[in-house]
mmCIF file of C-alpha atoms in Angstrom:
data_model
loop_
_atom_site.group_PDB
_atom_site.id
_atom_site.type_symbol
_atom_site.label_atom_id
_atom_site.label_comp_id
_atom_site.label_asym_id
_atom_site.label_seq_id
_atom_site.Cartn_x
_atom_site.Cartn_y
_atom_site.Cartn_z
ATOM 1 C CA UNK A 1 -60.228 -36.751 183.255
ATOM 2 C CA UNK A 2 -62.236 -39.236 181.598
ATOM 3 C CA UNK A 3 -61.340 -41.844 183.850
ATOM 4 C CA UNK A 4 -62.076 -39.791 187.025
ATOM 5 C CA UNK A 5 -65.437 -38.875 185.611
ATOM 6 C CA UNK A 6 -66.356 -42.311 184.718
ATOM 7 C CA UNK A 7 -65.543 -43.480 188.184
ATOM 8 C CA UNK A 8 -67.788 -40.772 189.951
ATOM 9 C CA UNK A 9 -70.910 -40.991 187.660
ATOM 10 C CA UNK A 10 -73.889 -42.889 189.037
ATOM 11 C CA UNK A 11 -74.759 -46.129 187.081
ATOM 12 C CA UNK A 12 -78.041 -44.625 185.887
ATOM 13 C CA UNK A 13 -76.530 -41.165 184.937
ATOM 14 C CA UNK A 14 -77.260 -39.684 181.600
ATOM 15 C CA UNK A 15 -74.138 -38.414 179.958
ATOM 16 C CA UNK A 16 -74.885 -35.936 176.886
ATOM 17 C CA UNK A 17 -71.924 -35.714 175.022
ATOM 18 C CA UNK A 18 -70.581 -33.242 172.260
ATOM 19 C CA UNK A 19 -66.887 -33.594 171.958
ATOM 20 C CA UNK A 20 -66.236 -34.907 168.334
ATOM 21 C CA UNK A 21 -62.506 -35.383 168.392
ATOM 22 C CA UNK A 22 -62.267 -37.122 171.836
ATOM 23 C CA UNK A 23 -65.798 -39.020 171.695
ATOM 24 C CA UNK A 24 -64.376 -42.457 171.729
ATOM 25 C CA UNK A 25 -62.102 -41.637 174.629
ATOM 26 C CA UNK A 26 -65.066 -40.076 176.581
ATOM 27 C CA UNK A 27 -67.255 -43.211 175.884
ATOM 28 C CA UNK A 28 -64.609 -45.936 176.334
ATOM 29 C CA UNK A 29 -64.229 -45.629 180.194
ATOM 30 C CA UNK A 30 -67.956 -45.465 180.728
ATOM 31 C CA UNK A 31 -70.236 -46.842 178.161
ATOM 32 C CA UNK A 32 -74.086 -46.367 178.585
ATOM 33 C CA UNK A 33 -75.386 -48.506 181.511
ATOM 34 C CA UNK A 34 -78.911 -47.657 181.358
ATOM 35 C CA UNK A 35 -81.533 -46.859 178.584
ATOM 36 C CA UNK A 36 -80.984 -43.335 177.370
ATOM 37 C CA UNK A 37 -77.737 -43.109 179.259
ATOM 38 C CA UNK A 38 -75.609 -41.731 176.440
ATOM 39 C CA UNK A 39 -77.312 -39.387 173.843
ATOM 40 C CA UNK A 40 -75.317 -37.977 171.116
ATOM 41 C CA UNK A 41 -75.976 -36.192 167.771
ATOM 42 C CA UNK A 42 -75.838 -39.026 165.431
ATOM 43 C CA UNK A 43 -75.186 -36.378 162.367
ATOM 44 C CA UNK A 44 -72.702 -34.565 164.327
ATOM 45 C CA UNK A 45 -74.516 -31.357 164.707
ATOM 46 C CA UNK A 46 -72.958 -28.870 167.213
ATOM 47 C CA UNK A 47 -74.723 -27.063 169.863
ATOM 48 C CA UNK A 48 -76.651 -30.396 170.867
ATOM 49 C CA UNK A 49 -75.024 -31.385 174.205
ATOM 50 C CA UNK A 50 -76.675 -28.543 176.538
ATOM 51 C CA UNK A 51 -80.000 -28.755 174.931
ATOM 52 C CA UNK A 52 -80.026 -32.585 175.225
ATOM 53 C CA UNK A 53 -79.026 -32.368 178.807
ATOM 54 C CA UNK A 54 -81.692 -29.941 179.605
ATOM 55 C CA UNK A 55 -84.305 -32.134 178.060
ATOM 56 C CA UNK A 56 -83.103 -35.302 179.499
ATOM 57 C CA UNK A 57 -83.003 -33.769 183.087
ATOM 58 C CA UNK A 58 -86.580 -32.602 182.564
ATOM 59 C CA UNK A 59 -87.895 -35.876 181.254
ATOM 60 C CA UNK A 60 -85.728 -37.954 183.758
ATOM 61 C CA UNK A 61 -85.771 -35.883 186.907
ATOM 62 C CA UNK A 62 -85.034 -38.925 189.029
ATOM 63 C CA UNK A 63 -81.413 -39.533 187.228
ATOM 64 C CA UNK A 64 -78.371 -37.289 187.346
ATOM 65 C CA UNK A 65 -77.442 -35.607 183.916
ATOM 66 C CA UNK A 66 -74.074 -34.502 182.811
ATOM 67 C CA UNK A 67 -73.177 -32.612 179.638
ATOM 68 C CA UNK A 68 -69.787 -32.699 178.154
ATOM 69 C CA UNK A 69 -69.094 -29.854 175.735
ATOM 70 C CA UNK A 70 -65.607 -29.623 174.029
ATOM 71 C CA UNK A 71 -63.499 -28.937 171.207
ATOM 72 C CA UNK A 72 -65.095 -26.424 168.701
ATOM 73 C CA UNK A 73 -68.371 -27.265 170.313
ATOM 74 C CA UNK A 74 -67.782 -24.763 172.864
ATOM 75 C CA UNK A 75 -68.226 -22.099 170.210
ATOM 76 C CA UNK A 76 -71.660 -23.130 169.802
ATOM 77 C CA UNK A 77 -72.777 -22.855 173.497
ATOM 78 C CA UNK A 78 -74.388 -19.433 172.837
ATOM 79 C CA UNK A 79 -76.711 -20.921 170.269
ATOM 80 C CA UNK A 80 -77.507 -23.762 172.671
ATOM 81 C CA UNK A 81 -78.621 -21.328 175.338
#
């Protein structure tokens, strides 16, 4: 899934990631290729990715934005809405 996603994302896409246990596997096939291309919560706080993707889409309306939420982070989606 990670490789298929990496092949399909535009070079200037923003990937907001919140998948702590699979973060390295998520980033490896497609590292950030443009400024602000891979925002992530440095402190590991859950509930970040959906809000980050929303804000990035508003700020960078000309770029595609994808949010990847997984692991236990899915339990925090209600807080992120």
